[in-house]
Amino acid sequence: MFRKRLLGSRRRGATALATVVLLPLMLGFVGLAVDVGMAYSVKADLQRAADAAALAGVRDLKGSDEGAAMANSIATILTYANSNPAFSNIPLVIDTNTDIEFGQAMLDEATGKVAFLAHTMPPGAVRVTVHADLPYTFARVMGFETRRISATAAAATGPRDFAIVMDVSGSMTHQSVESQVCVDLESLGLYTCRSGGGGSDDDDDGGDEDDDGGIGRGHDDDDDD
């Protein structure tokens, strides 16, 4: 009986010792999982901010003055980036000298992908890289303080060929079709057409007129016989 109690107390002591030893390690793994999840969330926010900044910046690449166009584009990119912080409160970091690149977009027909050609003038594309320093929470126990996360996006403009077709024949209107029918029938001597929406008072050979269509049956000389 005494021996069983002694073994039970030893087991309880071993469990308590293992818990004390493994607790920091377990807390470290839990903290690592939480901080990694935060890092993925910040990465998604950075990608959205980079996409918005690149799309907004490429719209300002217009005009004959390339220097002014790039300056306006940089200002727009910074405005959009600063208005989209990561994780709602982590400011973004952009170096205008290295993180904003202007160039051209080139389609690789072999792969079907668009390649960005940096420093190619005139500028028709822009590539933006944004950064954020994520402060760790639980991972500080393991000696990690912050982690820099980055995202890159590129946008380009391209010419679009379009054509405007104008039908000047009047074949798409009801009036023109009716007028052509009148001309054809009048040439056969079957009808007399009114011009300008009203008939002539001096033309008494037209017979009865149809007010709906503006077409009257012509005079038939064979009725006198």
mmCIF file with all atom_site columns, C-alpha atoms in Angstrom:
data_model
loop_
_atom_site.group_PDB
_atom_site.id
_atom_site.type_symbol
_atom_site.label_atom_id
_atom_site.label_alt_id
_atom_site.label_comp_id
_atom_site.label_asym_id
_atom_site.label_entity_id
_atom_site.label_seq_id
_atom_site.pdbx_PDB_ins_code
_atom_site.Cartn_x
_atom_site.Cartn_y
_atom_site.Cartn_z
_atom_site.occupancy
_atom_site.B_iso_or_equiv
_atom_site.pdbx_formal_charge
_atom_site.auth_seq_id
_atom_site.auth_comp_id
_atom_site.auth_asym_id
_atom_site.auth_atom_id
_atom_site.pdbx_PDB_model_num
ATOM 1   C CA . MET A 1 1   ? 0.000   0.000  0.000    1.00 0.00 ? 1   MET A CA 1
ATOM 2   C CA . PHE A 1 2   ? 2.782   2.353  0.967    1.00 0.00 ? 2   PHE A CA 1
ATOM 3   C CA . ARG A 1 3   ? 4.663   1.415  -2.172   1.00 0.00 ? 3   ARG A CA 1
ATOM 4   C CA . LYS A 1 4   ? 1.682   2.285  -4.412   1.00 0.00 ? 4   LYS A CA 1
ATOM 5   C CA . ARG A 1 5   ? 1.387   5.720  -2.836   1.00 0.00 ? 5   ARG A CA 1
ATOM 6   C CA . LEU A 1 6   ? 5.074   6.330  -3.352   1.00 0.00 ? 6   LEU A CA 1
ATOM 7   C CA . LEU A 1 7   ? 4.871   5.435  -7.049   1.00 0.00 ? 7   LEU A CA 1
ATOM 8   C CA . GLY A 1 8   ? 1.826   7.708  -7.507   1.00 0.00 ? 8   GLY A CA 1
ATOM 9   C CA . SER A 1 9   ? 3.574   10.658 -5.955   1.00 0.00 ? 9   SER A CA 1
ATOM 10  C CA . ARG A 1 10  ? 6.614   10.075 -8.158   1.00 0.00 ? 10  ARG A CA 1
ATOM 11  C CA . ARG A 1 11  ? 4.400   10.063 -11.251  1.00 0.00 ? 11  ARG A CA 1
ATOM 12  C CA . ARG A 1 12  ? 2.742   13.297 -10.230  1.00 0.00 ? 12  ARG A CA 1
ATOM 13  C CA . GLY A 1 13  ? 6.089   14.853 -9.708   1.00 0.00 ? 13  GLY A CA 1
ATOM 14  C CA . ALA A 1 14  ? 7.321   13.727 -13.149  1.00 0.00 ? 14  ALA A CA 1
ATOM 15  C CA . THR A 1 15  ? 4.241   15.159 -14.835  1.00 0.00 ? 15  THR A CA 1
ATOM 16  C CA . ALA A 1 16  ? 4.638   18.490 -13.085  1.00 0.00 ? 16  ALA A CA 1
ATOM 17  C CA . LEU A 1 17  ? 8.320   18.616 -14.060  1.00 0.00 ? 17  LEU A CA 1
ATOM 18  C CA . ALA A 1 18  ? 7.524   17.826 -17.726  1.00 0.00 ? 18  ALA A CA 1
ATOM 19  C CA . THR A 1 19  ? 4.856   20.511 -17.748  1.00 0.00 ? 19  THR A CA 1
ATOM 20  C CA . VAL A 1 20  ? 7.257   23.095 -16.372  1.00 0.00 ? 20  VAL A CA 1
ATOM 21  C CA . VAL A 1 21  ? 9.905   22.157 -18.909  1.00 0.00 ? 21  VAL A CA 1
ATOM 22  C CA . LEU A 1 22  ? 7.628   21.928 -21.956  1.00 0.00 ? 22  LEU A CA 1
ATOM 23  C CA . LEU A 1 23  ? 5.343   24.889 -21.203  1.00 0.00 ? 23  LEU A CA 1
ATOM 24  C CA . PRO A 1 24  ? 7.664   27.552 -22.669  1.00 0.00 ? 24  PRO A CA 1
ATOM 25  C CA . LEU A 1 25  ? 8.133   25.420 -25.773  1.00 0.00 ? 25  LEU A CA 1
ATOM 26  C CA . MET A 1 26  ? 4.369   24.942 -26.204  1.00 0.00 ? 26  MET A CA 1
ATOM 27  C CA . LEU A 1 27  ? 3.763   28.663 -25.704  1.00 0.00 ? 27  LEU A CA 1
ATOM 28  C CA . GLY A 1 28  ? 6.438   29.361 -28.265  1.00 0.00 ? 28  GLY A CA 1
ATOM 29  C CA . PHE A 1 29  ? 4.750   27.165 -30.880  1.00 0.00 ? 29  PHE A CA 1
ATOM 30  C CA . VAL A 1 30  ? 1.361   28.734 -30.154  1.00 0.00 ? 30  VAL A CA 1
ATOM 31  C CA . GLY A 1 31  ? 2.847   32.203 -30.451  1.00 0.00 ? 31  GLY A CA 1
ATOM 32  C CA . LEU A 1 32  ? 4.591   31.253 -33.672  1.00 0.00 ? 32  LEU A CA 1
ATOM 33  C CA . ALA A 1 33  ? 1.291   30.065 -35.164  1.00 0.00 ? 33  ALA A CA 1
ATOM 34  C CA . VAL A 1 34  ? -0.438  33.313 -34.171  1.00 0.00 ? 34  VAL A CA 1
ATOM 35  C CA . ASP A 1 35  ? 2.344   35.514 -35.533  1.00 0.00 ? 35  ASP A CA 1
ATOM 36  C CA . VAL A 1 36  ? 2.540   33.542 -38.790  1.00 0.00 ? 36  VAL A CA 1
ATOM 37  C CA . GLY A 1 37  ? -1.207  34.025 -39.257  1.00 0.00 ? 37  GLY A CA 1
ATOM 38  C CA . MET A 1 38  ? -0.779  37.762 -38.696  1.00 0.00 ? 38  MET A CA 1
ATOM 39  C CA . ALA A 1 39  ? 2.043   37.790 -41.241  1.00 0.00 ? 39  ALA A CA 1
ATOM 40  C CA . TYR A 1 40  ? -0.181  36.207 -43.893  1.00 0.00 ? 40  TYR A CA 1
ATOM 41  C CA . SER A 1 41  ? -2.911  38.755 -43.171  1.00 0.00 ? 41  SER A CA 1
ATOM 42  C CA . VAL A 1 42  ? -0.466  41.652 -43.465  1.00 0.00 ? 42  VAL A CA 1
ATOM 43  C CA . LYS A 1 43  ? 0.862   40.170 -46.713  1.00 0.00 ? 43  LYS A CA 1
ATOM 44  C CA . ALA A 1 44  ? -2.643  40.186 -48.194  1.00 0.00 ? 44  ALA A CA 1
ATOM 45  C CA . ASP A 1 45  ? -3.172  43.797 -47.109  1.00 0.00 ? 45  ASP A CA 1
ATOM 46  C CA . LEU A 1 46  ? 0.133   44.820 -48.643  1.00 0.00 ? 46  LEU A CA 1
ATOM 47  C CA . GLN A 1 47  ? -0.747  43.152 -51.940  1.00 0.00 ? 47  GLN A CA 1
ATOM 48  C CA . ARG A 1 48  ? -4.052  45.015 -52.115  1.00 0.00 ? 48  ARG A CA 1
ATOM 49  C CA . ALA A 1 49  ? -2.305  48.295 -51.338  1.00 0.00 ? 49  ALA A CA 1
ATOM 50  C CA . ALA A 1 50  ? 0.348   47.651 -54.005  1.00 0.00 ? 50  ALA A CA 1
ATOM 51  C CA . ASP A 1 51  ? -2.300  46.775 -56.601  1.00 0.00 ? 51  ASP A CA 1
ATOM 52  C CA . ALA A 1 52  ? -4.293  49.927 -55.854  1.00 0.00 ? 52  ALA A CA 1
ATOM 53  C CA . ALA A 1 53  ? -1.201  52.152 -55.900  1.00 0.00 ? 53  ALA A CA 1
ATOM 54  C CA . ALA A 1 54  ? 0.075   50.733 -59.209  1.00 0.00 ? 54  ALA A CA 1
ATOM 55  C CA . LEU A 1 55  ? -3.299  51.026 -60.926  1.00 0.00 ? 55  LEU A CA 1
ATOM 56  C CA . ALA A 1 56  ? -3.750  54.580 -59.701  1.00 0.00 ? 56  ALA A CA 1
ATOM 57  C CA . GLY A 1 57  ? -0.210  55.617 -60.577  1.00 0.00 ? 57  GLY A CA 1
ATOM 58  C CA . VAL A 1 58  ? -0.247  54.329 -64.140  1.00 0.00 ? 58  VAL A CA 1
ATOM 59  C CA . ARG A 1 59  ? -3.232  56.534 -64.971  1.00 0.00 ? 59  ARG A CA 1
ATOM 60  C CA . ASP A 1 60  ? -1.080  59.641 -64.505  1.00 0.00 ? 60  ASP A CA 1
ATOM 61  C CA . LEU A 1 61  ? 1.482   58.534 -67.095  1.00 0.00 ? 61  LEU A CA 1
ATOM 62  C CA . LYS A 1 62  ? 0.055   60.723 -69.827  1.00 0.00 ? 62  LYS A CA 1
ATOM 63  C CA . GLY A 1 63  ? 1.081   63.864 -71.597  1.00 0.00 ? 63  GLY A CA 1
ATOM 64  C CA . SER A 1 64  ? 4.189   64.899 -73.501  1.00 0.00 ? 64  SER A CA 1
ATOM 65  C CA . ASP A 1 65  ? 6.160   65.960 -70.400  1.00 0.00 ? 65  ASP A CA 1
ATOM 66  C CA . GLU A 1 66  ? 7.553   62.663 -69.094  1.00 0.00 ? 66  GLU A CA 1
ATOM 67  C CA . GLY A 1 67  ? 9.116   64.213 -65.979  1.00 0.00 ? 67  GLY A CA 1
ATOM 68  C CA . ALA A 1 68  ? 5.874   65.839 -64.874  1.00 0.00 ? 68  ALA A CA 1
ATOM 69  C CA . ALA A 1 69  ? 3.928   62.654 -65.605  1.00 0.00 ? 69  ALA A CA 1
ATOM 70  C CA . MET A 1 70  ? 6.251   60.530 -63.447  1.00 0.00 ? 70  MET A CA 1
ATOM 71  C CA . ALA A 1 71  ? 6.169   63.106 -60.620  1.00 0.00 ? 71  ALA A CA 1
ATOM 72  C CA . ASN A 1 72  ? 2.365   63.088 -60.638  1.00 0.00 ? 72  ASN A CA 1
ATOM 73  C CA . SER A 1 73  ? 2.379   59.300 -60.694  1.00 0.00 ? 73  SER A CA 1
ATOM 74  C CA . ILE A 1 74  ? 4.698   59.106 -57.660  1.00 0.00 ? 74  ILE A CA 1
ATOM 75  C CA . ALA A 1 75  ? 2.477   61.491 -55.699  1.00 0.00 ? 75  ALA A CA 1
ATOM 76  C CA . THR A 1 76  ? -0.601  59.430 -56.531  1.00 0.00 ? 76  THR A CA 1
ATOM 77  C CA . ILE A 1 77  ? 1.132   56.176 -55.581  1.00 0.00 ? 77  ILE A CA 1
ATOM 78  C CA . LEU A 1 78  ? 2.159   57.550 -52.176  1.00 0.00 ? 78  LEU A CA 1
ATOM 79  C CA . THR A 1 79  ? -1.355  58.830 -51.550  1.00 0.00 ? 79  THR A CA 1
ATOM 80  C CA . TYR A 1 80  ? -2.958  55.470 -52.260  1.00 0.00 ? 80  TYR A CA 1
ATOM 81  C CA . ALA A 1 81  ? -0.314  53.562 -50.309  1.00 0.00 ? 81  ALA A CA 1
ATOM 82  C CA . ASN A 1 82  ? -0.645  55.747 -47.213  1.00 0.00 ? 82  ASN A CA 1
ATOM 83  C CA . SER A 1 83  ? -4.420  55.417 -47.285  1.00 0.00 ? 83  SER A CA 1
ATOM 84  C CA . ASN A 1 84  ? -4.210  51.603 -47.158  1.00 0.00 ? 84  ASN A CA 1
ATOM 85  C CA . PRO A 1 85  ? -2.257  50.655 -44.010  1.00 0.00 ? 85  PRO A CA 1
ATOM 86  C CA . ALA A 1 86  ? -1.584  47.006 -43.316  1.00 0.00 ? 86  ALA A CA 1
ATOM 87  C CA . PHE A 1 87  ? -3.570  45.342 -40.549  1.00 0.00 ? 87  PHE A CA 1
ATOM 88  C CA . SER A 1 88  ? -5.456  48.644 -40.120  1.00 0.00 ? 88  SER A CA 1
ATOM 89  C CA . ASN A 1 89  ? -2.658  50.357 -38.178  1.00 0.00 ? 89  ASN A CA 1
ATOM 90  C CA . ILE A 1 90  ? 0.747   49.324 -39.569  1.00 0.00 ? 90  ILE A CA 1
ATOM 91  C CA . PRO A 1 91  ? 2.061   52.084 -41.872  1.00 0.00 ? 91  PRO A CA 1
ATOM 92  C CA . LEU A 1 92  ? 3.565   51.203 -45.217  1.00 0.00 ? 92  LEU A CA 1
ATOM 93  C CA . VAL A 1 93  ? 7.146   51.960 -46.169  1.00 0.00 ? 93  VAL A CA 1
ATOM 94  C CA . ILE A 1 94  ? 8.010   53.025 -49.747  1.00 0.00 ? 94  ILE A CA 1
ATOM 95  C CA . ASP A 1 95  ? 11.364  54.274 -50.973  1.00 0.00 ? 95  ASP A CA 1
ATOM 96  C CA . THR A 1 96  ? 10.609  56.444 -54.000  1.00 0.00 ? 96  THR A CA 1
ATOM 97  C CA . ASN A 1 97  ? 14.108  55.853 -55.383  1.00 0.00 ? 97  ASN A CA 1
ATOM 98  C CA . THR A 1 98  ? 14.003  52.049 -55.455  1.00 0.00 ? 98  THR A CA 1
ATOM 99  C CA . ASP A 1 99  ? 10.425  50.909 -54.803  1.00 0.00 ? 99  ASP A CA 1
ATOM 100 C CA . ILE A 1 100 ? 8.776   52.848 -57.661  1.00 0.00 ? 100 ILE A CA 1
ATOM 101 C CA . GLU A 1 101 ? 10.006  51.934 -61.136  1.00 0.00 ? 101 GLU A CA 1
ATOM 102 C CA . PHE A 1 102 ? 8.816   53.226 -64.496  1.00 0.00 ? 102 PHE A CA 1
ATOM 103 C CA . GLY A 1 103 ? 9.220   51.466 -67.791  1.00 0.00 ? 103 GLY A CA 1
ATOM 104 C CA . GLN A 1 104 ? 7.355   49.586 -70.492  1.00 0.00 ? 104 GLN A CA 1
ATOM 105 C CA . ALA A 1 105 ? 5.353   46.361 -70.611  1.00 0.00 ? 105 ALA A CA 1
ATOM 106 C CA . MET A 1 106 ? 6.251   43.814 -73.272  1.00 0.00 ? 106 MET A CA 1
ATOM 107 C CA . LEU A 1 107 ? 4.220   40.754 -74.229  1.00 0.00 ? 107 LEU A CA 1
ATOM 108 C CA . ASP A 1 108 ? 6.271   37.599 -74.609  1.00 0.00 ? 108 ASP A CA 1
ATOM 109 C CA . GLU A 1 109 ? 4.530   35.726 -77.413  1.00 0.00 ? 109 GLU A CA 1
ATOM 110 C CA . ALA A 1 110 ? 6.332   32.492 -76.547  1.00 0.00 ? 110 ALA A CA 1
ATOM 111 C CA . THR A 1 111 ? 5.006   32.313 -72.987  1.00 0.00 ? 111 THR A CA 1
ATOM 112 C CA . GLY A 1 112 ? 1.955   34.549 -73.309  1.00 0.00 ? 112 GLY A CA 1
ATOM 113 C CA . LYS A 1 113 ? 3.065   36.563 -70.265  1.00 0.00 ? 113 LYS A CA 1
ATOM 114 C CA . VAL A 1 114 ? 3.717   40.275 -69.940  1.00 0.00 ? 114 VAL A CA 1
ATOM 115 C CA . ALA A 1 115 ? 7.219   41.269 -68.853  1.00 0.00 ? 115 ALA A CA 1
ATOM 116 C CA . PHE A 1 116 ? 8.078   44.572 -67.184  1.00 0.00 ? 116 PHE A CA 1
ATOM 117 C CA . LEU A 1 117 ? 11.035  46.409 -68.741  1.00 0.00 ? 117 LEU A CA 1
ATOM 118 C CA . ALA A 1 118 ? 12.319  48.866 -66.168  1.00 0.00 ? 118 ALA A CA 1
ATOM 119 C CA . HIS A 1 119 ? 13.812  52.258 -67.092  1.00 0.00 ? 119 HIS A CA 1
ATOM 120 C CA . THR A 1 120 ? 12.409  52.153 -70.629  1.00 0.00 ? 120 THR A CA 1
ATOM 121 C CA . MET A 1 121 ? 11.120  55.434 -71.992  1.00 0.00 ? 121 MET A CA 1
ATOM 122 C CA . PRO A 1 122 ? 8.568   56.759 -72.634  1.00 0.00 ? 122 PRO A CA 1
ATOM 123 C CA . PRO A 1 123 ? 6.999   55.383 -69.457  1.00 0.00 ? 123 PRO A CA 1
ATOM 124 C CA . GLY A 1 124 ? 3.930   53.278 -70.049  1.00 0.00 ? 124 GLY A CA 1
ATOM 125 C CA . ALA A 1 125 ? 4.065   51.016 -66.997  1.00 0.00 ? 125 ALA A CA 1
ATOM 126 C CA . VAL A 1 126 ? 4.910   51.263 -63.307  1.00 0.00 ? 126 VAL A CA 1
ATOM 127 C CA . ARG A 1 127 ? 6.004   48.709 -60.729  1.00 0.00 ? 127 ARG A CA 1
ATOM 128 C CA . VAL A 1 128 ? 5.402   49.419 -57.044  1.00 0.00 ? 128 VAL A CA 1
ATOM 129 C CA . THR A 1 129 ? 6.864   47.604 -54.034  1.00 0.00 ? 129 THR A CA 1
ATOM 130 C CA . VAL A 1 130 ? 5.488   48.274 -50.555  1.00 0.00 ? 130 VAL A CA 1
ATOM 131 C CA . HIS A 1 131 ? 6.875   47.159 -47.194  1.00 0.00 ? 131 HIS A CA 1
ATOM 132 C CA . ALA A 1 132 ? 5.587   46.881 -43.645  1.00 0.00 ? 132 ALA A CA 1
ATOM 133 C CA . ASP A 1 133 ? 7.351   45.989 -40.395  1.00 0.00 ? 133 ASP A CA 1
ATOM 134 C CA . LEU A 1 134 ? 5.162   43.529 -38.487  1.00 0.00 ? 134 LEU A CA 1
ATOM 135 C CA . PRO A 1 135 ? 5.826   43.548 -34.729  1.00 0.00 ? 135 PRO A CA 1
ATOM 136 C CA . TYR A 1 136 ? 5.769   40.042 -33.297  1.00 0.00 ? 136 TYR A CA 1
ATOM 137 C CA . THR A 1 137 ? 3.759   39.286 -30.184  1.00 0.00 ? 137 THR A CA 1
ATOM 138 C CA . PHE A 1 138 ? 4.416   35.774 -28.922  1.00 0.00 ? 138 PHE A CA 1
ATOM 139 C CA . ALA A 1 139 ? 7.521   35.130 -31.006  1.00 0.00 ? 139 ALA A CA 1
ATOM 140 C CA . ARG A 1 140 ? 9.427   37.652 -28.906  1.00 0.00 ? 140 ARG A CA 1
ATOM 141 C CA . VAL A 1 141 ? 9.876   34.885 -26.372  1.00 0.00 ? 141 VAL A CA 1
ATOM 142 C CA . MET A 1 142 ? 12.110  33.186 -28.939  1.00 0.00 ? 142 MET A CA 1
ATOM 143 C CA . GLY A 1 143 ? 14.029  36.382 -29.688  1.00 0.00 ? 143 GLY A CA 1
ATOM 144 C CA . PHE A 1 144 ? 12.114  37.650 -32.747  1.00 0.00 ? 144 PHE A CA 1
ATOM 145 C CA . GLU A 1 145 ? 11.040  41.296 -32.542  1.00 0.00 ? 145 GLU A CA 1
ATOM 146 C CA . THR A 1 146 ? 9.771   42.326 -36.003  1.00 0.00 ? 146 THR A CA 1
ATOM 147 C CA . ARG A 1 147 ? 9.568   40.993 -39.513  1.00 0.00 ? 147 ARG A CA 1
ATOM 148 C CA . ARG A 1 148 ? 9.576   43.010 -42.741  1.00 0.00 ? 148 ARG A CA 1
ATOM 149 C CA . ILE A 1 149 ? 6.949   41.902 -45.248  1.00 0.00 ? 149 ILE A CA 1
ATOM 150 C CA . SER A 1 150 ? 6.834   43.126 -48.863  1.00 0.00 ? 150 SER A CA 1
ATOM 151 C CA . ALA A 1 151 ? 4.496   42.971 -51.848  1.00 0.00 ? 151 ALA A CA 1
ATOM 152 C CA . THR A 1 152 ? 4.954   44.048 -55.464  1.00 0.00 ? 152 THR A CA 1
ATOM 153 C CA . ALA A 1 153 ? 2.465   44.955 -58.184  1.00 0.00 ? 153 ALA A CA 1
ATOM 154 C CA . ALA A 1 154 ? 2.807   46.306 -61.720  1.00 0.00 ? 154 ALA A CA 1
ATOM 155 C CA . ALA A 1 155 ? 0.338   48.010 -64.041  1.00 0.00 ? 155 ALA A CA 1
ATOM 156 C CA . ALA A 1 156 ? 0.617   49.170 -67.631  1.00 0.00 ? 156 ALA A CA 1
ATOM 157 C CA . THR A 1 157 ? -1.330  51.055 -70.249  1.00 0.00 ? 157 THR A CA 1
ATOM 158 C CA . GLY A 1 158 ? -1.675  49.917 -73.829  1.00 0.00 ? 158 GLY A CA 1
ATOM 159 C CA . PRO A 1 159 ? -3.107  51.254 -77.075  1.00 0.00 ? 159 PRO A CA 1
ATOM 160 C CA . ARG A 1 160 ? -6.501  50.043 -78.176  1.00 0.00 ? 160 ARG A CA 1
ATOM 161 C CA . ASP A 1 161 ? -7.585  49.978 -81.817  1.00 0.00 ? 161 ASP A CA 1
ATOM 162 C CA . PHE A 1 162 ? -11.202 50.887 -82.392  1.00 0.00 ? 162 PHE A CA 1
ATOM 163 C CA . ALA A 1 163 ? -13.292 52.015 -85.325  1.00 0.00 ? 163 ALA A CA 1
ATOM 164 C CA . ILE A 1 164 ? -16.495 54.031 -85.553  1.00 0.00 ? 164 ILE A CA 1
ATOM 165 C CA . VAL A 1 165 ? -18.868 53.092 -88.376  1.00 0.00 ? 165 VAL A CA 1
ATOM 166 C CA . MET A 1 166 ? -21.485 55.666 -89.313  1.00 0.00 ? 166 MET A CA 1
ATOM 167 C CA . ASP A 1 167 ? -24.380 54.742 -91.565  1.00 0.00 ? 167 ASP A CA 1
ATOM 168 C CA . VAL A 1 168 ? -25.068 57.879 -93.600  1.00 0.00 ? 168 VAL A CA 1
ATOM 169 C CA . SER A 1 169 ? -27.387 56.174 -96.080  1.00 0.00 ? 169 SER A CA 1
ATOM 170 C CA . GLY A 1 170 ? -30.403 56.482 -93.842  1.00 0.00 ? 170 GLY A CA 1
ATOM 171 C CA . SER A 1 171 ? -31.223 52.818 -94.260  1.00 0.00 ? 171 SER A CA 1
ATOM 172 C CA . MET A 1 172 ? -31.649 52.434 -90.516  1.00 0.00 ? 172 MET A CA 1
ATOM 173 C CA . THR A 1 173 ? -34.585 54.848 -90.317  1.00 0.00 ? 173 THR A CA 1
ATOM 174 C CA . HIS A 1 174 ? -38.212 54.172 -91.152  1.00 0.00 ? 174 HIS A CA 1
ATOM 175 C CA . GLN A 1 175 ? -38.559 57.386 -93.145  1.00 0.00 ? 175 GLN A CA 1
ATOM 176 C CA . SER A 1 176 ? -35.759 56.548 -95.572  1.00 0.00 ? 176 SER A CA 1
ATOM 177 C CA . VAL A 1 177 ? -37.170 53.066 -96.282  1.00 0.00 ? 177 VAL A CA 1
ATOM 178 C CA . GLU A 1 178 ? -40.617 54.533 -96.881  1.00 0.00 ? 178 GLU A CA 1
ATOM 179 C CA . SER A 1 179 ? -39.196 57.204 -99.152  1.00 0.00 ? 179 SER A CA 1
ATOM 180 C CA . GLN A 1 180 ? -37.342 54.639 -101.238 1.00 0.00 ? 180 GLN A CA 1
ATOM 181 C CA . VAL A 1 181 ? -40.519 52.566 -101.601 1.00 0.00 ? 181 VAL A CA 1
ATOM 182 C CA . CYS A 1 182 ? -42.383 55.671 -102.737 1.00 0.00 ? 182 CYS A CA 1
ATOM 183 C CA . VAL A 1 183 ? -39.740 56.483 -105.308 1.00 0.00 ? 183 VAL A CA 1
ATOM 184 C CA . ASP A 1 184 ? -39.779 52.946 -106.681 1.00 0.00 ? 184 ASP A CA 1
ATOM 185 C CA . LEU A 1 185 ? -43.561 52.791 -106.911 1.00 0.00 ? 185 LEU A CA 1
ATOM 186 C CA . GLU A 1 186 ? -43.817 56.264 -108.371 1.00 0.00 ? 186 GLU A CA 1
ATOM 187 C CA . SER A 1 187 ? -41.403 55.332 -111.114 1.00 0.00 ? 187 SER A CA 1
ATOM 188 C CA . LEU A 1 188 ? -43.808 52.539 -112.057 1.00 0.00 ? 188 LEU A CA 1
ATOM 189 C CA . GLY A 1 189 ? -46.743 54.943 -112.135 1.00 0.00 ? 189 GLY A CA 1
ATOM 190 C CA . LEU A 1 190 ? -48.586 53.144 -109.341 1.00 0.00 ? 190 LEU A CA 1
ATOM 191 C CA . TYR A 1 191 ? -48.391 55.724 -106.544 1.00 0.00 ? 191 TYR A CA 1
ATOM 192 C CA . THR A 1 192 ? -47.782 59.404 -105.959 1.00 0.00 ? 192 THR A CA 1
ATOM 193 C CA . CYS A 1 193 ? -45.582 60.235 -102.966 1.00 0.00 ? 193 CYS A CA 1
ATOM 194 C CA . ARG A 1 194 ? -45.777 63.306 -100.836 1.00 0.00 ? 194 ARG A CA 1
ATOM 195 C CA . SER A 1 195 ? -42.530 65.169 -100.213 1.00 0.00 ? 195 SER A CA 1
ATOM 196 C CA . GLY A 1 196 ? -41.771 67.009 -96.981  1.00 0.00 ? 196 GLY A CA 1
ATOM 197 C CA . GLY A 1 197 ? -44.667 65.464 -95.079  1.00 0.00 ? 197 GLY A CA 1
ATOM 198 C CA . GLY A 1 198 ? -47.434 67.053 -97.151  1.00 0.00 ? 198 GLY A CA 1
ATOM 199 C CA . GLY A 1 199 ? -48.814 66.790 -100.691 1.00 0.00 ? 199 GLY A CA 1
ATOM 200 C CA . SER A 1 200 ? -49.130 69.523 -103.294 1.00 0.00 ? 200 SER A CA 1
ATOM 201 C CA . ASP A 1 201 ? -52.522 71.230 -103.718 1.00 0.00 ? 201 ASP A CA 1
ATOM 202 C CA . ASP A 1 202 ? -51.926 71.718 -107.444 1.00 0.00 ? 202 ASP A CA 1
ATOM 203 C CA . ASP A 1 203 ? -51.640 67.973 -108.050 1.00 0.00 ? 203 ASP A CA 1
ATOM 204 C CA . ASP A 1 204 ? -55.234 66.818 -108.540 1.00 0.00 ? 204 ASP A CA 1
ATOM 205 C CA . ASP A 1 205 ? -54.283 63.591 -110.290 1.00 0.00 ? 205 ASP A CA 1
ATOM 206 C CA . GLY A 1 206 ? -53.298 61.803 -107.162 1.00 0.00 ? 206 GLY A CA 1
ATOM 207 C CA . GLY A 1 207 ? -56.715 60.593 -106.066 1.00 0.00 ? 207 GLY A CA 1
ATOM 208 C CA . ASP A 1 208 ? -57.248 59.712 -102.436 1.00 0.00 ? 208 ASP A CA 1
ATOM 209 C CA . GLU A 1 209 ? -54.346 60.037 -100.078 1.00 0.00 ? 209 GLU A CA 1
ATOM 210 C CA . ASP A 1 210 ? -53.503 57.764 -97.222  1.00 0.00 ? 210 ASP A CA 1
ATOM 211 C CA . ASP A 1 211 ? -52.748 59.952 -94.226  1.00 0.00 ? 211 ASP A CA 1
ATOM 212 C CA . ASP A 1 212 ? -50.953 57.154 -92.395  1.00 0.00 ? 212 ASP A CA 1
ATOM 213 C CA . GLY A 1 213 ? -48.260 56.411 -94.911  1.00 0.00 ? 213 GLY A CA 1
ATOM 214 C CA . GLY A 1 214 ? -48.172 59.551 -97.021  1.00 0.00 ? 214 GLY A CA 1
ATOM 215 C CA . ILE A 1 215 ? -48.891 57.438 -100.125 1.00 0.00 ? 215 ILE A CA 1
ATOM 216 C CA . GLY A 1 216 ? -51.895 57.920 -102.419 1.00 0.00 ? 216 GLY A CA 1
ATOM 217 C CA . ARG A 1 217 ? -53.112 55.756 -105.252 1.00 0.00 ? 217 ARG A CA 1
ATOM 218 C CA . GLY A 1 218 ? -52.447 57.372 -108.603 1.00 0.00 ? 218 GLY A CA 1
ATOM 219 C CA . HIS A 1 219 ? -55.077 58.158 -111.239 1.00 0.00 ? 219 HIS A CA 1
ATOM 220 C CA . ASP A 1 220 ? -55.906 55.234 -113.491 1.00 0.00 ? 220 ASP A CA 1
ATOM 221 C CA . ASP A 1 221 ? -56.726 56.437 -117.027 1.00 0.00 ? 221 ASP A CA 1
ATOM 222 C CA . ASP A 1 222 ? -58.451 53.158 -117.885 1.00 0.00 ? 222 ASP A CA 1
ATOM 223 C CA . ASP A 1 223 ? -61.401 53.939 -115.540 1.00 0.00 ? 223 ASP A CA 1
ATOM 224 C CA . ASP A 1 224 ? -62.955 56.303 -118.141 1.00 0.00 ? 224 ASP A CA 1
ATOM 225 C CA . ASP A 1 225 ? -63.566 53.520 -120.588 1.00 0.00 ? 225 ASP A CA 1
#
